[in-house]
Amino acid sequence: MTMLKINNLNVNYGRIHALKGISLEVEKGEIVSLIGANGAGKSTLLKTLSGLIRPKEGEIIYLDESIAGKPAQSIVKAGISQVPEGRRVFAEMSVEENIELGAFLRRDKAGIQQSFQKVYEVFPRLYERRKQMAGTLSGGEQQMLAMGRAIMARPKLLLLDEPSMGLAPLMVQTIFDIIKDINDEGTTILLVEQNAHMALSIASRGYVIETGKMILSGSAKELQESEEVKKAYLGG
Ligand code: ATP
């Protein structure tokens, strides 16, 4: 079943044509990785999916419904939640308060408590530090917190913007293991990364974006073996 289908998406920032006719599909249950260098348009694509940017042209179909240009709030309600690049946690609030914010559109008290349990199960580290100010967490812990907050919205589709950014290799491995676990429990994932090696290691399929255009797509294996990908994104 198709969860997300993007067709000929075009986004402009004034005169800058940031996305040039992007098409992409995500099936229910998949991890799909979108790979690209700095400035390729990866964050722009995620922000457009989340309703933070209005596309100039193109279709975004999520669970058979068109969501292009809809307000961010209704997109979260429909089950898409984003973990932004650079985490963006609220530094002056506790871990617990940050997590709770992820449920801001929910009214089901009992369900919210269950989701809290779930977040603490996935991230025991956050439970240990629940009273700590978010700004004093390590980079990896802040990434966990941003992911925990997103899980509180009970997403069907989770959008992750460069979860490996600025993290030590061991922490990158931990975060990617957790992404795999979240997926195994039924959440579909669209992952945006510069770290092609890690991104393709957990994905079933991938896309490569360069200066706003999709230049390649295929199974993760095909992309890992592609000369173009090896040369440009896998360091050899
Ligand atoms: P990175 O990996 O560095 O985050 P990215 O692939 O996520 O890069 P985007 O942030 O989507 O890239 O940027 C795509 C292009 O759009 C870049 O050329 C960028 O300079 C431009 N751009 C992004 N945001 C704006 C903005 N608010 N106004 C004007 N141009 C922008």
Short mmCIF file of C-alpha atoms and ligand atoms in Angstrom, two decimals:
data_model
loop_
_atom_site.label_atom_id
_atom_site.label_comp_id
_atom_site.label_asym_id
_atom_site.label_seq_id
_atom_site.Cartn_x
_atom_site.Cartn_y
_atom_site.Cartn_z
CA MET A 1 0.00 0.00 0.00
CA THR A 2 1.32 3.42 -0.93
CA MET A 3 1.63 5.74 2.03
CA LEU A 4 3.12 8.76 0.32
CA LYS A 5 3.33 9.75 -3.30
CA ILE A 6 5.02 12.93 -4.43
CA ASN A 7 4.60 14.00 -8.01
CA ASN A 8 6.50 16.71 -9.88
CA LEU A 9 7.03 18.86 -6.79
CA ASN A 10 8.40 22.35 -7.37
CA VAL A 11 9.39 24.74 -4.60
CA ASN A 12 10.83 28.21 -4.93
CA TYR A 13 12.41 30.58 -2.44
CA GLY A 14 11.90 33.82 -4.29
CA ARG A 15 13.97 33.34 -7.44
CA ILE A 16 15.78 30.26 -6.14
CA HIS A 17 14.29 27.10 -7.61
CA ALA A 18 15.01 24.73 -4.69
CA LEU A 19 13.00 21.67 -5.81
CA LYS A 20 12.73 20.99 -9.52
CA GLY A 21 10.07 18.42 -10.32
CA ILE A 22 10.70 15.95 -7.50
CA SER A 23 8.82 12.63 -7.51
CA LEU A 24 9.08 10.01 -4.80
CA GLU A 25 7.07 7.19 -3.26
CA VAL A 26 7.01 5.57 0.15
CA GLU A 27 5.20 2.30 0.76
CA LYS A 28 3.62 1.53 4.12
CA GLY A 29 6.15 -0.10 6.44
CA GLU A 30 9.24 0.96 4.53
CA ILE A 31 12.32 2.92 5.45
CA VAL A 32 13.15 5.11 2.47
CA SER A 33 16.35 7.16 2.48
CA LEU A 34 16.86 10.39 0.60
CA ILE A 35 20.54 11.15 0.10
CA GLY A 36 22.10 14.39 -0.99
CA ALA A 37 24.90 16.85 -0.28
CA ASN A 38 24.60 20.22 1.48
CA GLY A 39 22.04 22.44 -0.17
CA ALA A 40 20.59 19.68 -2.38
CA GLY A 41 17.06 20.40 -1.16
CA LYS A 42 16.53 17.63 1.38
CA SER A 43 15.27 19.83 4.22
CA THR A 44 13.14 21.79 1.78
CA LEU A 45 11.41 18.59 0.75
CA LEU A 46 10.68 17.58 4.36
CA LYS A 47 9.47 21.07 5.26
CA THR A 48 7.13 21.00 2.29
CA LEU A 49 5.75 17.62 3.37
CA SER A 50 5.18 18.98 6.88
CA GLY A 51 3.29 21.98 5.59
CA LEU A 52 5.91 24.55 6.57
CA ILE A 53 6.52 25.55 2.96
CA ARG A 54 3.92 25.81 0.20
CA PRO A 55 4.88 24.17 -3.07
CA LYS A 56 4.60 26.18 -6.27
CA GLU A 57 3.53 23.14 -8.23
CA GLY A 58 3.05 19.41 -7.80
CA GLU A 59 1.13 16.81 -5.88
CA ILE A 60 1.62 15.31 -2.44
CA ILE A 61 -0.70 12.39 -1.83
CA TYR A 62 -0.68 10.92 1.67
CA LEU A 63 -2.96 7.92 2.27
CA ASP A 64 -4.98 8.79 -0.82
CA GLU A 65 -5.50 12.39 0.24
CA SER A 66 -3.90 15.48 -1.24
CA ILE A 67 -1.98 17.41 1.45
CA ALA A 68 0.10 19.85 -0.60
CA GLY A 69 -0.22 23.32 0.90
CA LYS A 70 -2.28 22.18 3.90
CA PRO A 71 -1.49 23.76 7.27
CA ALA A 72 1.19 22.04 9.37
CA GLN A 73 -1.20 21.31 12.21
CA SER A 74 -3.59 19.27 10.08
CA ILE A 75 -0.67 17.34 8.60
CA VAL A 76 0.53 16.37 12.09
CA LYS A 77 -3.04 15.36 12.94
CA ALA A 78 -3.17 13.18 9.86
CA GLY A 79 -0.13 11.27 11.13
CA ILE A 80 3.02 12.82 9.67
CA SER A 81 5.55 14.04 12.16
CA GLN A 82 8.99 15.50 11.58
CA VAL A 83 12.20 15.47 13.56
CA PRO A 84 13.88 18.65 12.37
CA GLU A 85 17.53 19.05 11.47
CA GLY A 86 19.64 20.10 14.44
CA ARG A 87 17.08 18.67 16.88
CA ARG A 88 15.57 21.98 18.07
CA VAL A 89 14.71 20.98 21.58
CA PHE A 90 13.54 23.58 24.08
CA ALA A 91 16.75 24.08 26.06
CA GLU A 92 15.16 25.73 29.10
CA MET A 93 12.56 23.02 29.56
CA SER A 94 13.02 19.58 31.09
CA VAL A 95 13.28 16.41 29.06
CA GLU A 96 9.83 15.42 30.27
CA GLU A 97 8.27 18.75 29.27
CA ASN A 98 9.86 18.54 25.83
CA ILE A 99 8.45 15.05 25.30
CA GLU A 100 5.00 16.16 26.43
CA LEU A 101 4.99 18.92 23.82
CA GLY A 102 4.89 16.27 21.12
CA ALA A 103 1.35 15.43 22.24
CA PHE A 104 0.07 18.99 21.95
CA LEU A 105 -2.68 18.06 19.50
CA ARG A 106 -3.90 15.07 21.49
CA ARG A 107 -6.65 15.07 24.11
CA ASP A 108 -6.65 11.39 25.07
CA LYS A 109 -5.00 11.49 28.50
CA ALA A 110 -4.67 7.72 28.91
CA GLY A 111 -3.24 7.34 25.41
CA ILE A 112 -0.73 10.11 26.07
CA GLN A 113 0.45 8.28 29.21
CA GLN A 114 0.90 5.12 27.14
CA SER A 115 2.94 7.01 24.57
CA PHE A 116 5.13 8.39 27.38
CA GLN A 117 5.80 4.81 28.52
CA LYS A 118 6.59 3.87 24.98
CA VAL A 119 9.09 6.73 24.54
CA TYR A 120 10.83 5.79 27.79
CA GLU A 121 10.95 2.14 26.68
CA VAL A 122 12.57 3.07 23.39
CA PHE A 123 14.88 5.61 25.07
CA PRO A 124 15.72 4.52 28.64
CA ARG A 125 18.32 7.29 28.65
CA LEU A 126 15.54 9.87 28.46
CA TYR A 127 13.79 8.31 31.43
CA GLU A 128 16.98 8.58 33.50
CA ARG A 129 17.25 12.24 32.55
CA ARG A 130 13.59 13.20 32.55
CA LYS A 131 14.05 16.04 35.06
CA GLN A 132 17.18 17.43 33.40
CA MET A 133 17.08 20.63 31.30
CA ALA A 134 17.09 19.65 27.64
CA GLY A 135 19.84 22.16 26.84
CA THR A 136 22.30 20.25 29.01
CA LEU A 137 21.84 16.93 27.16
CA SER A 138 24.56 15.64 24.85
CA GLY A 139 24.00 15.90 21.09
CA GLY A 140 22.99 12.25 20.86
CA GLU A 141 20.59 12.58 23.76
CA GLN A 142 19.04 15.66 22.16
CA GLN A 143 18.52 13.64 18.99
CA MET A 144 16.78 10.98 21.09
CA LEU A 145 14.64 13.66 22.69
CA ALA A 146 13.61 15.13 19.35
CA MET A 147 12.68 11.64 18.17
CA GLY A 148 10.81 10.90 21.39
CA ARG A 149 8.86 14.11 21.02
CA ALA A 150 7.90 13.15 17.46
CA ILE A 151 6.73 9.70 18.60
CA MET A 152 4.32 11.39 21.05
CA ALA A 153 2.25 12.51 18.06
CA ARG A 154 1.76 8.80 17.18
CA PRO A 155 2.91 9.23 13.59
CA LYS A 156 2.16 6.80 10.82
CA LEU A 157 4.95 8.43 8.81
CA LEU A 158 8.03 9.74 10.59
CA LEU A 159 10.27 12.23 8.77
CA LEU A 160 13.85 12.36 10.03
CA ASP A 161 16.13 15.19 8.93
CA GLU A 162 19.80 14.19 9.22
CA PRO A 163 19.70 12.31 12.51
CA SER A 164 23.44 11.55 12.29
CA MET A 165 24.49 15.18 12.07
CA GLY A 166 27.28 16.09 14.49
CA LEU A 167 27.22 12.76 16.33
CA ALA A 168 30.13 10.45 17.15
CA PRO A 169 30.12 7.16 15.20
CA LEU A 170 29.02 5.06 18.17
CA MET A 171 26.05 7.35 18.84
CA VAL A 172 25.16 7.34 15.12
CA GLN A 173 24.99 3.55 15.32
CA THR A 174 22.76 3.74 18.41
CA ILE A 175 20.39 6.21 16.77
CA PHE A 176 20.15 4.13 13.61
CA ASP A 177 19.47 0.97 15.62
CA ILE A 178 16.60 2.82 17.29
CA ILE A 179 15.27 4.05 13.94
CA LYS A 180 15.19 0.42 12.81
CA ASP A 181 13.33 -0.58 16.00
CA ILE A 182 10.75 2.18 15.54
CA ASN A 183 10.22 0.96 11.99
CA ASP A 184 9.96 -2.69 13.09
CA GLU A 185 7.11 -1.67 15.35
CA GLY A 186 5.14 -0.37 12.41
CA THR A 187 6.09 3.25 11.75
CA THR A 188 6.97 4.10 8.16
CA ILE A 189 10.08 6.26 7.85
CA LEU A 190 11.41 8.77 5.36
CA LEU A 191 15.01 9.48 6.28
CA VAL A 192 17.06 12.34 4.92
CA GLU A 193 20.83 11.98 5.23
CA GLN A 194 24.23 13.07 4.01
CA ASN A 195 25.60 9.90 5.62
CA ALA A 196 24.75 7.62 2.70
CA HIS A 197 26.48 4.63 4.23
CA MET A 198 24.27 4.57 7.33
CA ALA A 199 21.13 5.68 5.52
CA LEU A 200 21.34 2.90 2.94
CA SER A 201 22.28 0.29 5.52
CA ILE A 202 18.80 0.43 7.11
CA ALA A 203 16.64 1.42 4.13
CA SER A 204 14.80 -0.79 1.69
CA ARG A 205 14.97 1.85 -1.04
CA GLY A 206 16.62 5.17 -1.62
CA TYR A 207 16.69 8.31 -3.73
CA VAL A 208 19.56 10.64 -4.54
CA ILE A 209 18.89 14.35 -4.88
CA GLU A 210 21.30 16.87 -6.40
CA THR A 211 20.64 20.62 -6.60
CA GLY A 212 16.88 20.16 -6.40
CA LYS A 213 16.62 17.26 -8.88
CA MET A 214 16.22 13.57 -8.28
CA ILE A 215 19.12 11.96 -10.14
CA LEU A 216 18.88 8.33 -9.01
CA SER A 217 16.58 5.93 -7.26
CA GLY A 218 16.54 2.22 -6.54
CA SER A 219 16.77 -0.46 -3.91
CA ALA A 220 19.25 0.28 -1.14
CA LYS A 221 21.44 -2.48 -2.52
CA GLU A 222 21.41 -1.05 -6.03
CA LEU A 223 22.39 2.36 -4.74
CA GLN A 224 25.14 0.96 -2.52
CA GLU A 225 26.60 -0.73 -5.58
CA SER A 226 26.14 2.20 -7.94
CA GLU A 227 29.45 3.72 -9.10
CA GLU A 228 27.94 7.18 -9.00
CA VAL A 229 26.81 6.82 -5.39
CA LYS A 230 30.09 5.21 -4.35
CA LYS A 231 32.11 8.03 -5.86
CA ALA A 232 30.02 10.93 -4.60
CA TYR A 233 28.59 9.68 -1.30
CA LEU A 234 30.43 6.62 -0.07
CA GLY A 235 33.97 7.95 -0.22
CA GLY A 236 35.34 5.79 -2.99
P1 ATP B 1 21.75 20.64 4.16
O1 ATP B 1 22.19 19.23 4.11
O2 ATP B 1 22.91 21.58 4.09
O3 ATP B 1 20.78 20.94 5.23
P2 ATP B 1 19.60 20.49 2.23
O4 ATP B 1 19.76 19.45 1.20
O5 ATP B 1 18.70 20.21 3.34
O6 ATP B 1 21.03 20.91 2.76
P3 ATP B 1 17.96 22.81 1.78
O7 ATP B 1 18.12 23.36 3.14
O8 ATP B 1 16.71 22.18 1.42
O9 ATP B 1 19.16 21.81 1.47
O10 ATP B 1 18.28 23.98 0.74
C1 ATP B 1 18.10 23.85 -0.67
C2 ATP B 1 18.46 25.16 -1.37
O11 ATP B 1 17.49 26.16 -1.04
C3 ATP B 1 19.80 25.73 -0.94
O12 ATP B 1 20.40 26.29 -2.09
C4 ATP B 1 19.45 26.79 0.06
O13 ATP B 1 20.40 27.82 0.08
C5 ATP B 1 18.12 27.29 -0.43
N1 ATP B 1 17.27 27.75 0.67
C6 ATP B 1 16.87 27.04 1.74
N2 ATP B 1 16.08 27.78 2.57
C7 ATP B 1 15.97 29.00 1.99
C8 ATP B 1 15.30 30.21 2.34
N3 ATP B 1 14.55 30.30 3.43
N4 ATP B 1 15.45 31.26 1.49
C9 ATP B 1 16.19 31.15 0.37
N5 ATP B 1 16.84 30.05 -0.01
C10 ATP B 1 16.75 28.98 0.78
#
